[in-house]
Short mmCIF file of C-alpha atoms in Angstrom, two decimals:
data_model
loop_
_atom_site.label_atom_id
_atom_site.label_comp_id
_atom_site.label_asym_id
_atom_site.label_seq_id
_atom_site.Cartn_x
_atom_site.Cartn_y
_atom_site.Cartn_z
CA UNK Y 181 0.00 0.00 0.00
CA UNK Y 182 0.93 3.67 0.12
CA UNK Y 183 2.87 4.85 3.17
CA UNK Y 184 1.33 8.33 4.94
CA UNK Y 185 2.88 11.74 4.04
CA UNK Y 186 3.99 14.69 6.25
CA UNK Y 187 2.90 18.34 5.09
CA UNK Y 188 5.23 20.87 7.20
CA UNK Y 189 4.06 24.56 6.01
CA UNK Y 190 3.99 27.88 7.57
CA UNK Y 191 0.22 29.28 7.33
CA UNK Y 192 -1.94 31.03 5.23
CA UNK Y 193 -1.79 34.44 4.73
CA UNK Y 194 -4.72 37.14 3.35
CA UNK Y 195 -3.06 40.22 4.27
CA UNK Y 196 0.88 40.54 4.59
CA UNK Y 197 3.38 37.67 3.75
CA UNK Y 198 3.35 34.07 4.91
CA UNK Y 199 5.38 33.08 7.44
CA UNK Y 200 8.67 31.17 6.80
CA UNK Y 201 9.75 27.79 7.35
CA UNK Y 202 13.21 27.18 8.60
CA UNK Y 203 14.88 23.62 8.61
CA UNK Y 204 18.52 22.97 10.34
CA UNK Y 205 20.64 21.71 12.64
CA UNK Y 206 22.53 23.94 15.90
CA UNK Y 207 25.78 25.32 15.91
CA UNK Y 208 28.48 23.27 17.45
CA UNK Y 209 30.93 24.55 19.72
CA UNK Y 210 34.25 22.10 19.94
CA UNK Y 211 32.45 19.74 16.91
CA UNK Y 212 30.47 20.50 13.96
CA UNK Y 213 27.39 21.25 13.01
CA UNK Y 214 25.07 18.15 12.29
CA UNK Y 215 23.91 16.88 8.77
CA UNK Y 216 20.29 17.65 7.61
CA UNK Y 217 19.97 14.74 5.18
CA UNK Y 218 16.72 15.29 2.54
CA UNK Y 219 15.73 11.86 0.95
CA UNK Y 220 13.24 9.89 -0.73
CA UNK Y 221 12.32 6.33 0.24
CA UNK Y 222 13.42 3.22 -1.82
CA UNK Y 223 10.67 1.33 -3.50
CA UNK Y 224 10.37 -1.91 -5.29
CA UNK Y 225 8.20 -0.94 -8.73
CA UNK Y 226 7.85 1.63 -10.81
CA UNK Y 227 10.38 4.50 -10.99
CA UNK Y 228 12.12 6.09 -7.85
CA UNK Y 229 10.53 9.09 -6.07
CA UNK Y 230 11.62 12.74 -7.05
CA UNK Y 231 12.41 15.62 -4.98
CA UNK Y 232 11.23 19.07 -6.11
CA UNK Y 233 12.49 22.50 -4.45
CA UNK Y 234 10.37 25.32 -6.38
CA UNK Y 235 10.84 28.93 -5.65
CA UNK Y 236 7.39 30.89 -4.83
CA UNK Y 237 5.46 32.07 -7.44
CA UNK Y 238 3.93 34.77 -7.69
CA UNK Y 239 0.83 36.60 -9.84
CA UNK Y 240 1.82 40.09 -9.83
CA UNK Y 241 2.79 42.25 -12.40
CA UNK Y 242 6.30 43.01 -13.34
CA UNK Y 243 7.57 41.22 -10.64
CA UNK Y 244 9.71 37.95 -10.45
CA UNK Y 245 9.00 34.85 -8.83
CA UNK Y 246 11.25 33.51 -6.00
CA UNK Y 247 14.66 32.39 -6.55
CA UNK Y 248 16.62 29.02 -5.52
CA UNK Y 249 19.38 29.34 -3.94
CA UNK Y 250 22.01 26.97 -3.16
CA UNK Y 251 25.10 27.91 -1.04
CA UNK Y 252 27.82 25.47 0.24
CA UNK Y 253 29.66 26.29 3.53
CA UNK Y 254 31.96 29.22 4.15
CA UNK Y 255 35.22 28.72 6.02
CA UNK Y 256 37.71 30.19 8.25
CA UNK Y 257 40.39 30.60 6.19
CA UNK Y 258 40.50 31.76 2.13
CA UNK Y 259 39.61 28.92 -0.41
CA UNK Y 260 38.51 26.55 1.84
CA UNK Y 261 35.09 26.96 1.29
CA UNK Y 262 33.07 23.88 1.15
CA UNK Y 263 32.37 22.54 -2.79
CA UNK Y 264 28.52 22.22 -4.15
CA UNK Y 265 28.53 19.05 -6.06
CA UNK Y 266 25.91 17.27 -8.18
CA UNK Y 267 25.93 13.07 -8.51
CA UNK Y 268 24.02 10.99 -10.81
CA UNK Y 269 22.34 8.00 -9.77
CA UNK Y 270 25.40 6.22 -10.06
CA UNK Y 271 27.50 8.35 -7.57
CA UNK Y 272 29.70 9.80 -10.00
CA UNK Y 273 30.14 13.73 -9.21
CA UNK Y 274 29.43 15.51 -12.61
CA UNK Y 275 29.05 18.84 -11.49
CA UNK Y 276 31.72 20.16 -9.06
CA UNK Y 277 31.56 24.08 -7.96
CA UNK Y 278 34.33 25.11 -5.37
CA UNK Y 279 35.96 28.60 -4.63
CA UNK Y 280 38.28 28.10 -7.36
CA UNK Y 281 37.01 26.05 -9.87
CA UNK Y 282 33.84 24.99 -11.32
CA UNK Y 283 34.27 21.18 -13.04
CA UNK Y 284 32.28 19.63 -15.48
CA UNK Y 285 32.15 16.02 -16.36
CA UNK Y 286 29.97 13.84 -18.54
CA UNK Y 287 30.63 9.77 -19.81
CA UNK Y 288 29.31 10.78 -23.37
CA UNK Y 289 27.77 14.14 -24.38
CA UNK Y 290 27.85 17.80 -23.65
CA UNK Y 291 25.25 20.19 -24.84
CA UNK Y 292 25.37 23.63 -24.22
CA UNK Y 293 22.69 25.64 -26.32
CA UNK Y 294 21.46 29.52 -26.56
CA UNK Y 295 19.01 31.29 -28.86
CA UNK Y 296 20.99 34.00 -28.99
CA UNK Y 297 24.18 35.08 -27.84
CA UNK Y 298 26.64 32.27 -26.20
CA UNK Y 299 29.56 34.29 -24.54
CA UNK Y 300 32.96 32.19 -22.96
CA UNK Y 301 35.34 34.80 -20.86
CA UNK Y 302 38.56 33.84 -19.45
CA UNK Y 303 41.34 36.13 -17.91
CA UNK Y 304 44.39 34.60 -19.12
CA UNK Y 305 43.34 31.38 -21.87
CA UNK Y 306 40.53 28.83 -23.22
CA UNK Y 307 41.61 25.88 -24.17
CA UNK Y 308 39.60 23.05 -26.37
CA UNK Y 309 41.23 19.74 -26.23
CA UNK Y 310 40.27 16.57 -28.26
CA UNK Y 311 41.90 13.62 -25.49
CA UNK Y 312 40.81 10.72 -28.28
CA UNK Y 313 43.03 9.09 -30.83
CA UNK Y 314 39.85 8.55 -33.50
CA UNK Y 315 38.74 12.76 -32.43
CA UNK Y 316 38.09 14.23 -36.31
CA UNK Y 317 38.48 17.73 -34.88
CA UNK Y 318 36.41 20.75 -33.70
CA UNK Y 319 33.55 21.09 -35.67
CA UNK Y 320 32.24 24.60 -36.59
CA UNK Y 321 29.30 24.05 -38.73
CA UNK Y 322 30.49 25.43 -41.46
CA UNK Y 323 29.73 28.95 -39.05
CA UNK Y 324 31.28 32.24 -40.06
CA UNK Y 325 34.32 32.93 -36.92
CA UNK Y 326 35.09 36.53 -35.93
CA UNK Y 327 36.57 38.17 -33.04
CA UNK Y 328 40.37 37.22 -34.34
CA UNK Y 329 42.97 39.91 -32.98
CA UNK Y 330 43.36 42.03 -35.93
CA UNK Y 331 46.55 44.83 -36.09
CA UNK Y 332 47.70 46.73 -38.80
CA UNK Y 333 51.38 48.09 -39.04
CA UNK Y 334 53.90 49.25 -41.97
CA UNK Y 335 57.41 48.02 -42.53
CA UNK Y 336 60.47 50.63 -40.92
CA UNK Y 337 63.78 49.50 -42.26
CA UNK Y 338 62.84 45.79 -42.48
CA UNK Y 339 60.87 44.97 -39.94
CA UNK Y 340 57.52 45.59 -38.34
CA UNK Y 341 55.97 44.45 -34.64
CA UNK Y 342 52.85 43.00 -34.90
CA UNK Y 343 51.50 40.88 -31.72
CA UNK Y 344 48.64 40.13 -32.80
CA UNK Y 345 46.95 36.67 -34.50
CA UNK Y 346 46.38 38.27 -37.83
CA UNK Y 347 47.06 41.92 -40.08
CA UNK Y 348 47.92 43.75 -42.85
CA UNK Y 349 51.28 45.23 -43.35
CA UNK Y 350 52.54 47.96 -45.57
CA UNK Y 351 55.64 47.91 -47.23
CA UNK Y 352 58.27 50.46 -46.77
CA UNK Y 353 59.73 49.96 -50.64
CA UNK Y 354 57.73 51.74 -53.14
CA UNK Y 355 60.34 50.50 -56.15
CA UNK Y 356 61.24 47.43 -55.38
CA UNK Y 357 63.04 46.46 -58.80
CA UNK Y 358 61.96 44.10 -61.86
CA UNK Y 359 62.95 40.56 -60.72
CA UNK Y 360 64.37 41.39 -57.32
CA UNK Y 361 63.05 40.56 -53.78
CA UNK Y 362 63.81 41.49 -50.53
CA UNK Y 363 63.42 40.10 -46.56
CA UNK Y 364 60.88 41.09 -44.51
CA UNK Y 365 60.67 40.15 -40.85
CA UNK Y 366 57.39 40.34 -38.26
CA UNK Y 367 57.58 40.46 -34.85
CA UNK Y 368 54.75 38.57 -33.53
CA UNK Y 369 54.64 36.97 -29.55
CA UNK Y 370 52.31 34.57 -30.97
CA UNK Y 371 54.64 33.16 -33.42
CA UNK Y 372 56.36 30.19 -31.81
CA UNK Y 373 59.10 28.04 -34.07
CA UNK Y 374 56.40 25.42 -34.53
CA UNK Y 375 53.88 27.98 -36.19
CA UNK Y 376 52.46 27.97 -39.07
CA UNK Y 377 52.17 31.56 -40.65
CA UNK Y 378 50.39 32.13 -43.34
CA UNK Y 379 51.17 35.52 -45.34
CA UNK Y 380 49.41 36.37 -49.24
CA UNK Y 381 49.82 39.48 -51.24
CA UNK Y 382 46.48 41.60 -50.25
CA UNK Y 383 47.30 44.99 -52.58
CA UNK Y 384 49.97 44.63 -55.24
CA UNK Y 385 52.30 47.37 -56.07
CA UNK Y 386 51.49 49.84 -59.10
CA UNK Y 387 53.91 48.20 -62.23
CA UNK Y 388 55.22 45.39 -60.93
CA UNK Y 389 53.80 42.11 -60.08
CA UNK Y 390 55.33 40.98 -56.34
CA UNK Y 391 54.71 37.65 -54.76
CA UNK Y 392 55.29 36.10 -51.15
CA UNK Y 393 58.15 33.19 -52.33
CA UNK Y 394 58.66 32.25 -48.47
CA UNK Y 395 57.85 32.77 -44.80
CA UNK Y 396 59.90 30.54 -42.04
CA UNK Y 397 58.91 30.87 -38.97
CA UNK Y 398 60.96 31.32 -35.73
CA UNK Y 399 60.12 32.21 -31.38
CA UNK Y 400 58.82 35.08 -31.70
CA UNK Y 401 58.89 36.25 -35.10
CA UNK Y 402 58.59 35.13 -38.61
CA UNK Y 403 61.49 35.93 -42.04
CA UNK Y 404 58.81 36.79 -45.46
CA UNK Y 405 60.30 36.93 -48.52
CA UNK Y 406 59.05 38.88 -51.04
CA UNK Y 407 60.14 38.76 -54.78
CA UNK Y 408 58.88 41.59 -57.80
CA UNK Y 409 58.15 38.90 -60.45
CA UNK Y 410 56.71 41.69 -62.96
CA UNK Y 411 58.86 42.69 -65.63
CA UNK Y 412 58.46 46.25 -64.50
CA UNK Y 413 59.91 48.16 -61.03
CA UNK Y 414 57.19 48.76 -58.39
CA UNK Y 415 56.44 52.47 -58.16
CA UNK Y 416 54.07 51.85 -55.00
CA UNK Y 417 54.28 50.08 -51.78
CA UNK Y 418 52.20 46.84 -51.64
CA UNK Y 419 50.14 45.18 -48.49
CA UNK Y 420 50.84 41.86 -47.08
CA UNK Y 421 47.82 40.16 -45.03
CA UNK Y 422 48.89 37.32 -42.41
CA UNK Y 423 47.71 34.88 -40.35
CA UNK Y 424 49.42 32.91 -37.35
CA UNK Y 425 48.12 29.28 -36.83
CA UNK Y 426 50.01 28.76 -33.47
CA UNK Y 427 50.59 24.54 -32.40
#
């Protein structure tokens, strides 16, 4: 048969608030405080019992219903706050939230979906990591990407600092020569020696006809070579667009 139920509830109100309903254990002096354990009763058919915690709701206008708050225990000394954690029904802890970190883990599949705007901020770096050997990547959806650092900068003497993950650059050379080339180099922090850096011709120079014939990359910067294959001198600088793929 069907065991009884318990109904603890403050009273009714028809003029004012209701009154509120506290549940907890005392403070402990030399020990701590005891556990309030909330649980639902095994059974032997059918599905297992749920538990429900519902903020208030309420029917007037422009105003929001209650909230649900969950808060884990603060401590004595920095950091050592206690962690909120959520299990599944297997006991594995697959949602972690401490003072420092808040960890995430699932045996099979993540979804994380918004109908508008998604937004990931991080301080110093975000990192996406594919731990399988038969991963096939990070799939974008075929989805336009923006949002890359973009710098622009033009060429003194032979070089030009750039830090940033793409650009344009300007020459300095207006006339570079029929057949002749000459050595560019970027500054970049984001180049590394494993890099690859991409670099095309975005503007050509008036006349001539130049090319990128090489880019090696280096810590820190990148060596671009570019040659005047026309059959006439340049008589205007030209633009160089690059892009830094960093391993």
């Amino acid at each position: 048969g069907v065991s009884g139920k318990l109904v603890f509830s403050s009273g009714t109100s028809k003029d004012g608030n209701s009154g509120a309903l506290y549940l907890g254990s005392g403070a402990a002096t030399g020990g701590r405080g005891g556990l309030v354990a909330l649980t639902v009763g095994t059974g032997t058919s059918g599905a297992g019992g749920s538990i429900y915690v519902n903020g208030g709701e309420t029917t007037a206008t422009s105003k929001y219903g209650g909230g649900v708050y969950i808060k884990a225990g603060a401590a004595g000394s920095s950091s050592y706050g206690g962690s909120t954690i959520v299990y599944t029904g297997d006991g594995t802890a697959r949602l972690t939230i401490s003072d420092s970190t808040i960890a995430l883990s699932s045996p099979s599949t993540v979804s994380l979906t918004a109908s508008t705007t998604m937004t990931l901020t991080a301080s110093t770096a975000i990192t996406f990591a594919l731990t399988s050997g038969s991963a096939t990547g990070i799939d974008l959806n075929s989805i336009f990407t923006t949002g890359y650092e973009y710098t622009t900068g033009t060429i003194s003497g032979s070089s030009v600092t750039m830090n940033s993950q793409t650009g344009r650059i300007t020459s300095a050379t207006t006339t570079l020569a029929a057949g002749a080339s000459e050595t560019l180099t970027l500054t970049n922090s984001r180049i590394t020696a494993a890099s690859v850096v991409l670099v095309n011709v975005q503007t050509r120079c008036t006349a001539g006809y130049v090319v990128v014939a090489n880019t090696v990359a280096s810590s820190g910067s990148a060596s671009i070579v570019v040659a005047n294959l026309g059959v006439a001198a340049c008589s205007t600088s030209y633009t160089l667009g690059f892009f830094v793929a960093a391993s």
